[in-house]
Short mmCIF file of N, CA and C in Angstrom, two decimals:
data_model
loop_
_atom_site.label_atom_id
_atom_site.label_comp_id
_atom_site.label_asym_id
_atom_site.label_seq_id
_atom_site.Cartn_x
_atom_site.Cartn_y
_atom_site.Cartn_z
N UNK A 1 -38.47 -49.92 18.97
CA UNK A 1 -37.11 -49.93 18.52
C UNK A 1 -36.50 -51.25 18.96
N UNK A 2 -35.84 -51.88 18.05
CA UNK A 2 -35.24 -53.18 18.36
C UNK A 2 -33.88 -52.97 18.98
N UNK A 3 -33.44 -54.03 19.64
CA UNK A 3 -32.12 -54.00 20.28
C UNK A 3 -31.03 -53.77 19.23
N UNK A 4 -31.19 -54.37 18.06
CA UNK A 4 -30.23 -54.24 16.97
C UNK A 4 -30.16 -52.78 16.50
N UNK A 5 -31.29 -52.14 16.37
CA UNK A 5 -31.33 -50.74 15.93
C UNK A 5 -30.68 -49.84 16.98
N UNK A 6 -31.00 -50.10 18.27
CA UNK A 6 -30.41 -49.31 19.35
C UNK A 6 -28.88 -49.47 19.36
N UNK A 7 -28.41 -50.68 19.17
CA UNK A 7 -26.97 -50.94 19.14
C UNK A 7 -26.32 -50.22 17.96
N UNK A 8 -26.97 -50.24 16.82
CA UNK A 8 -26.44 -49.56 15.63
C UNK A 8 -26.35 -48.04 15.86
N UNK A 9 -27.40 -47.50 16.47
CA UNK A 9 -27.40 -46.06 16.74
C UNK A 9 -26.28 -45.73 17.73
N UNK A 10 -26.12 -46.55 18.74
CA UNK A 10 -25.09 -46.34 19.74
C UNK A 10 -23.71 -46.38 19.07
N UNK A 11 -23.46 -47.34 18.22
CA UNK A 11 -22.19 -47.44 17.50
C UNK A 11 -21.97 -46.23 16.59
N UNK A 12 -23.05 -45.83 15.95
CA UNK A 12 -22.95 -44.68 15.07
C UNK A 12 -22.61 -43.41 15.87
N UNK A 13 -23.22 -43.24 17.04
CA UNK A 13 -22.91 -42.09 17.89
C UNK A 13 -21.44 -42.11 18.31
N UNK A 14 -20.92 -43.26 18.67
CA UNK A 14 -19.51 -43.37 19.04
C UNK A 14 -18.61 -43.01 17.85
N UNK A 15 -18.98 -43.48 16.69
CA UNK A 15 -18.20 -43.16 15.49
C UNK A 15 -18.23 -41.66 15.23
N UNK A 16 -19.41 -41.06 15.38
CA UNK A 16 -19.52 -39.61 15.17
C UNK A 16 -18.66 -38.85 16.18
N UNK A 17 -18.69 -39.30 17.42
CA UNK A 17 -17.88 -38.64 18.45
C UNK A 17 -16.39 -38.75 18.12
N UNK A 18 -15.98 -39.90 17.67
CA UNK A 18 -14.57 -40.09 17.30
C UNK A 18 -14.21 -39.21 16.11
N UNK A 19 -15.09 -39.16 15.12
CA UNK A 19 -14.84 -38.32 13.95
C UNK A 19 -14.79 -36.84 14.35
N UNK A 20 -15.73 -36.44 15.21
CA UNK A 20 -15.76 -35.06 15.66
C UNK A 20 -14.49 -34.71 16.43
N UNK A 21 -14.01 -35.62 17.25
CA UNK A 21 -12.76 -35.39 17.99
C UNK A 21 -11.60 -35.23 17.00
N UNK A 22 -11.56 -36.05 15.97
CA UNK A 22 -10.50 -35.92 14.95
C UNK A 22 -10.63 -34.59 14.22
N UNK A 23 -11.86 -34.19 13.92
CA UNK A 23 -12.07 -32.92 13.23
C UNK A 23 -11.61 -31.75 14.09
N UNK A 24 -11.88 -31.84 15.39
CA UNK A 24 -11.44 -30.78 16.30
C UNK A 24 -9.90 -30.72 16.33
N UNK A 25 -9.25 -31.88 16.29
CA UNK A 25 -7.79 -31.90 16.23
C UNK A 25 -7.30 -31.27 14.93
N UNK A 26 -7.99 -31.59 13.83
CA UNK A 26 -7.64 -30.96 12.55
C UNK A 26 -7.75 -29.45 12.65
N UNK A 27 -8.84 -28.97 13.21
CA UNK A 27 -9.07 -27.53 13.33
C UNK A 27 -7.98 -26.89 14.19
N UNK A 28 -7.62 -27.54 15.27
CA UNK A 28 -6.56 -27.01 16.14
C UNK A 28 -5.25 -26.91 15.35
N UNK A 29 -4.93 -27.92 14.57
CA UNK A 29 -3.71 -27.88 13.75
C UNK A 29 -3.81 -26.80 12.68
N UNK A 30 -4.96 -26.67 12.07
CA UNK A 30 -5.14 -25.64 11.03
C UNK A 30 -4.97 -24.24 11.62
N UNK A 31 -5.49 -24.06 12.83
CA UNK A 31 -5.31 -22.75 13.50
C UNK A 31 -3.83 -22.46 13.72
N UNK A 32 -3.10 -23.48 14.17
CA UNK A 32 -1.65 -23.30 14.36
C UNK A 32 -0.97 -22.99 13.02
N UNK A 33 -1.39 -23.69 11.98
CA UNK A 33 -0.84 -23.45 10.64
C UNK A 33 -1.13 -22.02 10.20
N UNK A 34 -2.37 -21.58 10.42
CA UNK A 34 -2.74 -20.21 10.06
C UNK A 34 -1.83 -19.21 10.78
N UNK A 35 -1.61 -19.43 12.06
CA UNK A 35 -0.77 -18.50 12.83
C UNK A 35 0.67 -18.49 12.31
N UNK A 36 1.20 -19.69 11.99
CA UNK A 36 2.56 -19.75 11.45
C UNK A 36 2.64 -19.04 10.10
N UNK A 37 1.66 -19.30 9.25
CA UNK A 37 1.66 -18.69 7.92
C UNK A 37 1.45 -17.18 8.01
N UNK A 38 0.58 -16.77 8.92
CA UNK A 38 0.33 -15.34 9.10
C UNK A 38 1.60 -14.65 9.60
N UNK A 39 2.30 -15.27 10.51
CA UNK A 39 3.56 -14.71 11.01
C UNK A 39 4.59 -14.64 9.88
N UNK A 40 4.67 -15.68 9.07
CA UNK A 40 5.61 -15.69 7.94
C UNK A 40 5.22 -14.62 6.92
N UNK A 41 3.93 -14.48 6.68
CA UNK A 41 3.45 -13.45 5.75
C UNK A 41 3.77 -12.07 6.28
N UNK A 42 3.55 -11.86 7.56
CA UNK A 42 3.86 -10.56 8.17
C UNK A 42 5.36 -10.27 8.06
N UNK A 43 6.18 -11.27 8.30
CA UNK A 43 7.63 -11.09 8.18
C UNK A 43 8.01 -10.72 6.74
N UNK A 44 7.37 -11.38 5.77
CA UNK A 44 7.64 -11.09 4.36
C UNK A 44 7.20 -9.67 4.02
N UNK A 45 6.03 -9.26 4.53
CA UNK A 45 5.58 -7.88 4.31
C UNK A 45 6.56 -6.90 4.92
N UNK A 46 7.00 -7.18 6.14
CA UNK A 46 7.95 -6.29 6.81
C UNK A 46 9.23 -6.15 6.01
N UNK A 47 9.73 -7.26 5.46
CA UNK A 47 10.94 -7.22 4.63
C UNK A 47 10.70 -6.41 3.37
N UNK A 48 9.54 -6.61 2.75
CA UNK A 48 9.20 -5.89 1.52
C UNK A 48 9.09 -4.39 1.80
N UNK A 49 8.43 -4.04 2.89
CA UNK A 49 8.28 -2.63 3.27
C UNK A 49 9.65 -2.02 3.56
N UNK A 50 10.50 -2.76 4.27
CA UNK A 50 11.85 -2.26 4.58
C UNK A 50 12.64 -2.03 3.29
N UNK A 51 12.51 -2.92 2.35
CA UNK A 51 13.22 -2.75 1.06
C UNK A 51 12.70 -1.52 0.33
N UNK A 52 11.39 -1.30 0.36
CA UNK A 52 10.83 -0.12 -0.28
C UNK A 52 11.32 1.16 0.40
N UNK A 53 11.36 1.14 1.72
CA UNK A 53 11.83 2.31 2.47
C UNK A 53 13.30 2.59 2.19
N UNK A 54 14.10 1.53 2.13
CA UNK A 54 15.52 1.69 1.83
C UNK A 54 15.70 2.26 0.43
N UNK A 55 14.92 1.75 -0.53
CA UNK A 55 14.99 2.24 -1.90
C UNK A 55 14.59 3.73 -1.95
N UNK A 56 13.53 4.08 -1.24
CA UNK A 56 13.08 5.47 -1.21
C UNK A 56 14.15 6.38 -0.60
N UNK A 57 14.81 5.91 0.45
CA UNK A 57 15.87 6.69 1.08
C UNK A 57 17.05 6.88 0.12
N UNK A 58 17.41 5.84 -0.61
CA UNK A 58 18.49 5.95 -1.60
C UNK A 58 18.12 6.97 -2.68
N UNK A 59 16.87 6.95 -3.11
CA UNK A 59 16.43 7.90 -4.13
C UNK A 59 16.47 9.33 -3.59
N UNK A 60 16.07 9.51 -2.34
CA UNK A 60 16.11 10.84 -1.73
C UNK A 60 17.55 11.35 -1.66
N UNK A 61 18.47 10.48 -1.29
CA UNK A 61 19.88 10.87 -1.23
C UNK A 61 20.40 11.23 -2.62
N UNK A 62 19.98 10.45 -3.62
CA UNK A 62 20.41 10.74 -4.99
C UNK A 62 19.85 12.08 -5.44
N UNK A 63 18.60 12.33 -5.14
CA UNK A 63 18.00 13.62 -5.51
C UNK A 63 18.73 14.79 -4.85
N UNK A 64 19.02 14.64 -3.59
CA UNK A 64 19.73 15.69 -2.86
C UNK A 64 21.11 15.94 -3.45
N UNK A 65 21.82 14.87 -3.75
CA UNK A 65 23.16 15.01 -4.34
C UNK A 65 23.08 15.68 -5.71
N UNK A 66 22.07 15.32 -6.48
CA UNK A 66 21.91 15.90 -7.81
C UNK A 66 21.59 17.39 -7.74
N UNK A 67 20.71 17.76 -6.81
CA UNK A 67 20.38 19.18 -6.63
C UNK A 67 21.61 19.95 -6.18
N UNK A 68 22.35 19.39 -5.25
CA UNK A 68 23.57 20.04 -4.76
C UNK A 68 24.56 20.21 -5.91
N UNK A 69 24.73 19.17 -6.69
CA UNK A 69 25.66 19.20 -7.82
C UNK A 69 25.24 20.27 -8.82
N UNK A 70 23.97 20.31 -9.16
CA UNK A 70 23.45 21.28 -10.12
C UNK A 70 23.65 22.71 -9.60
N UNK A 71 23.38 22.90 -8.34
CA UNK A 71 23.54 24.22 -7.73
C UNK A 71 25.01 24.66 -7.79
N UNK A 72 25.91 23.76 -7.48
CA UNK A 72 27.33 24.09 -7.47
C UNK A 72 27.84 24.40 -8.88
N UNK A 73 27.38 23.65 -9.86
CA UNK A 73 27.78 23.91 -11.25
C UNK A 73 27.32 25.31 -11.67
N UNK A 74 26.09 25.65 -11.31
CA UNK A 74 25.56 26.96 -11.64
C UNK A 74 26.41 28.06 -10.97
N UNK A 75 26.81 27.83 -9.72
CA UNK A 75 27.67 28.79 -9.01
C UNK A 75 29.00 28.97 -9.74
N UNK A 76 29.58 27.87 -10.17
CA UNK A 76 30.87 27.95 -10.89
C UNK A 76 30.73 28.76 -12.17
N UNK A 77 29.68 28.50 -12.91
CA UNK A 77 29.49 29.21 -14.17
C UNK A 77 29.25 30.69 -13.94
N UNK A 78 28.54 31.02 -12.90
CA UNK A 78 28.22 32.42 -12.63
C UNK A 78 29.40 33.17 -12.01
N UNK A 79 30.23 32.47 -11.27
CA UNK A 79 31.31 33.15 -10.55
C UNK A 79 32.51 33.47 -11.42
N UNK A 80 32.78 32.63 -12.40
CA UNK A 80 33.94 32.84 -13.25
C UNK A 80 35.24 32.75 -12.47
N UNK A 81 35.28 31.99 -11.41
CA UNK A 81 36.49 31.85 -10.60
C UNK A 81 37.60 31.18 -11.41
N UNK A 82 38.85 31.58 -11.20
CA UNK A 82 39.96 30.99 -11.97
C UNK A 82 40.16 29.50 -11.70
N UNK A 83 39.86 29.04 -10.49
CA UNK A 83 40.05 27.61 -10.18
C UNK A 83 38.89 26.75 -10.67
N UNK A 84 37.97 27.38 -11.34
CA UNK A 84 36.77 26.67 -11.78
C UNK A 84 37.09 25.48 -12.68
N UNK A 85 38.13 25.57 -13.50
CA UNK A 85 38.47 24.47 -14.40
C UNK A 85 38.81 23.21 -13.60
N UNK A 86 39.67 23.34 -12.59
CA UNK A 86 40.02 22.19 -11.77
C UNK A 86 38.80 21.65 -11.02
N UNK A 87 38.06 22.56 -10.48
CA UNK A 87 36.86 22.16 -9.73
C UNK A 87 35.86 21.51 -10.68
N UNK A 88 35.75 22.08 -11.88
CA UNK A 88 34.80 21.54 -12.85
C UNK A 88 35.16 20.09 -13.21
N UNK A 89 36.45 19.80 -13.33
CA UNK A 89 36.87 18.43 -13.64
C UNK A 89 36.46 17.49 -12.50
N UNK A 90 36.66 17.93 -11.28
CA UNK A 90 36.25 17.13 -10.11
C UNK A 90 34.75 16.89 -10.14
N UNK A 91 34.00 17.95 -10.45
CA UNK A 91 32.55 17.78 -10.47
C UNK A 91 32.09 16.92 -11.65
N UNK A 92 32.84 16.91 -12.74
CA UNK A 92 32.53 15.99 -13.84
C UNK A 92 32.71 14.54 -13.39
N UNK A 93 33.74 14.31 -12.60
CA UNK A 93 33.96 12.96 -12.07
C UNK A 93 32.82 12.58 -11.12
N UNK A 94 32.43 13.53 -10.29
CA UNK A 94 31.30 13.28 -9.38
C UNK A 94 30.03 13.01 -10.19
N UNK A 95 29.86 13.77 -11.27
CA UNK A 95 28.68 13.57 -12.12
C UNK A 95 28.67 12.17 -12.72
N UNK A 96 29.82 11.68 -13.11
CA UNK A 96 29.91 10.32 -13.66
C UNK A 96 29.53 9.30 -12.60
N UNK A 97 29.98 9.51 -11.37
CA UNK A 97 29.58 8.62 -10.27
C UNK A 97 28.07 8.66 -10.06
N UNK A 98 27.50 9.86 -10.16
CA UNK A 98 26.05 9.98 -10.01
C UNK A 98 25.33 9.24 -11.13
N UNK A 99 25.86 9.32 -12.33
CA UNK A 99 25.26 8.62 -13.48
C UNK A 99 25.25 7.11 -13.21
N UNK A 100 26.37 6.61 -12.71
CA UNK A 100 26.46 5.18 -12.39
C UNK A 100 25.47 4.80 -11.30
N UNK A 101 25.40 5.63 -10.25
CA UNK A 101 24.45 5.37 -9.16
C UNK A 101 23.01 5.40 -9.67
N UNK A 102 22.72 6.38 -10.54
CA UNK A 102 21.37 6.49 -11.09
C UNK A 102 21.01 5.22 -11.87
N UNK A 103 21.94 4.72 -12.63
CA UNK A 103 21.71 3.50 -13.40
C UNK A 103 21.42 2.32 -12.47
N UNK A 104 22.18 2.23 -11.37
CA UNK A 104 21.95 1.15 -10.40
C UNK A 104 20.58 1.31 -9.73
N UNK A 105 20.21 2.55 -9.43
CA UNK A 105 18.89 2.80 -8.83
C UNK A 105 17.78 2.41 -9.81
N UNK A 106 17.99 2.70 -11.08
CA UNK A 106 16.99 2.34 -12.08
C UNK A 106 16.81 0.83 -12.14
N UNK A 107 17.92 0.11 -12.17
CA UNK A 107 17.86 -1.36 -12.18
C UNK A 107 17.17 -1.88 -10.93
N UNK A 108 17.53 -1.32 -9.78
CA UNK A 108 16.92 -1.74 -8.52
C UNK A 108 15.42 -1.45 -8.54
N UNK A 109 15.06 -0.27 -9.03
CA UNK A 109 13.65 0.11 -9.06
C UNK A 109 12.85 -0.84 -9.95
N UNK A 110 13.39 -1.17 -11.09
CA UNK A 110 12.71 -2.10 -12.00
C UNK A 110 12.58 -3.49 -11.38
N UNK A 111 13.62 -3.93 -10.68
CA UNK A 111 13.58 -5.22 -10.01
C UNK A 111 12.52 -5.22 -8.90
N UNK A 112 12.53 -4.17 -8.09
CA UNK A 112 11.54 -4.05 -7.01
C UNK A 112 10.13 -3.97 -7.58
N UNK A 113 9.97 -3.23 -8.66
CA UNK A 113 8.66 -3.09 -9.29
C UNK A 113 8.13 -4.45 -9.77
N UNK A 114 8.99 -5.22 -10.44
CA UNK A 114 8.56 -6.55 -10.91
C UNK A 114 8.16 -7.42 -9.73
N UNK A 115 9.00 -7.42 -8.70
CA UNK A 115 8.71 -8.21 -7.50
C UNK A 115 7.40 -7.77 -6.86
N UNK A 116 7.22 -6.47 -6.74
CA UNK A 116 6.02 -5.94 -6.11
C UNK A 116 4.76 -6.38 -6.87
N UNK A 117 4.76 -6.18 -8.18
CA UNK A 117 3.57 -6.55 -8.96
C UNK A 117 3.30 -8.05 -8.92
N UNK A 118 4.36 -8.85 -8.98
CA UNK A 118 4.20 -10.30 -8.91
C UNK A 118 3.64 -10.70 -7.54
N UNK A 119 4.19 -10.14 -6.48
CA UNK A 119 3.73 -10.46 -5.12
C UNK A 119 2.28 -10.03 -4.92
N UNK A 120 1.93 -8.83 -5.38
CA UNK A 120 0.55 -8.35 -5.20
C UNK A 120 -0.44 -9.21 -5.99
N UNK A 121 -0.05 -9.64 -7.18
CA UNK A 121 -0.93 -10.49 -7.98
C UNK A 121 -1.16 -11.84 -7.28
N UNK A 122 -0.10 -12.38 -6.73
CA UNK A 122 -0.23 -13.66 -6.01
C UNK A 122 -1.05 -13.49 -4.74
N UNK A 123 -0.89 -12.37 -4.07
CA UNK A 123 -1.71 -12.12 -2.88
C UNK A 123 -3.19 -11.97 -3.25
N UNK A 124 -3.46 -11.34 -4.38
CA UNK A 124 -4.85 -11.23 -4.84
C UNK A 124 -5.46 -12.61 -5.05
N UNK A 125 -4.69 -13.51 -5.66
CA UNK A 125 -5.17 -14.88 -5.86
C UNK A 125 -5.39 -15.55 -4.50
N UNK A 126 -4.47 -15.37 -3.58
CA UNK A 126 -4.61 -15.94 -2.25
C UNK A 126 -5.86 -15.41 -1.55
N UNK A 127 -6.10 -14.12 -1.64
CA UNK A 127 -7.27 -13.52 -1.00
C UNK A 127 -8.55 -14.11 -1.57
N UNK A 128 -8.63 -14.23 -2.88
CA UNK A 128 -9.81 -14.82 -3.50
C UNK A 128 -9.98 -16.26 -3.06
N UNK A 129 -8.86 -17.00 -3.02
CA UNK A 129 -8.89 -18.41 -2.61
C UNK A 129 -9.37 -18.53 -1.17
N UNK A 130 -8.87 -17.67 -0.29
CA UNK A 130 -9.24 -17.75 1.13
C UNK A 130 -10.71 -17.41 1.35
N UNK A 131 -11.27 -16.56 0.52
CA UNK A 131 -12.66 -16.15 0.68
C UNK A 131 -13.66 -17.12 0.08
N UNK A 132 -13.22 -18.00 -0.76
CA UNK A 132 -14.15 -18.86 -1.49
C UNK A 132 -13.85 -20.35 -1.22
N UNK A 133 -14.32 -20.87 -0.08
CA UNK A 133 -14.08 -22.30 0.16
C UNK A 133 -14.81 -23.13 -0.90
N UNK A 134 -14.17 -24.24 -1.21
CA UNK A 134 -14.75 -25.10 -2.26
C UNK A 134 -15.98 -25.81 -1.77
#
């Protein structure tokens, strides 16, 4: 082995060490990036889940109010009470409020559904991308 060859190998080893050190720094930064992105993704999931739970709770309340309303109307019709006309007018007003709430819930549900499907489709793309390095 000539002195020139030994010197070239030595320089090449130093270059490799420097490159490896830079690569390790890159990996350390990528790990930090992964953790930040994972935390942001978890926060987004938590927000999405909270929105779904809130929507489900609103629907449960609407269902309960509707059942209560239906039960009360049936009682009025069966009882034949003289004040039923006044009460019936009040319950018609309540029914109109329920109709409005139902319409808002429908709009909210459709909005959440669109968001959910769009988010899940994008996550599917992300999952495929993460599993298949170029």
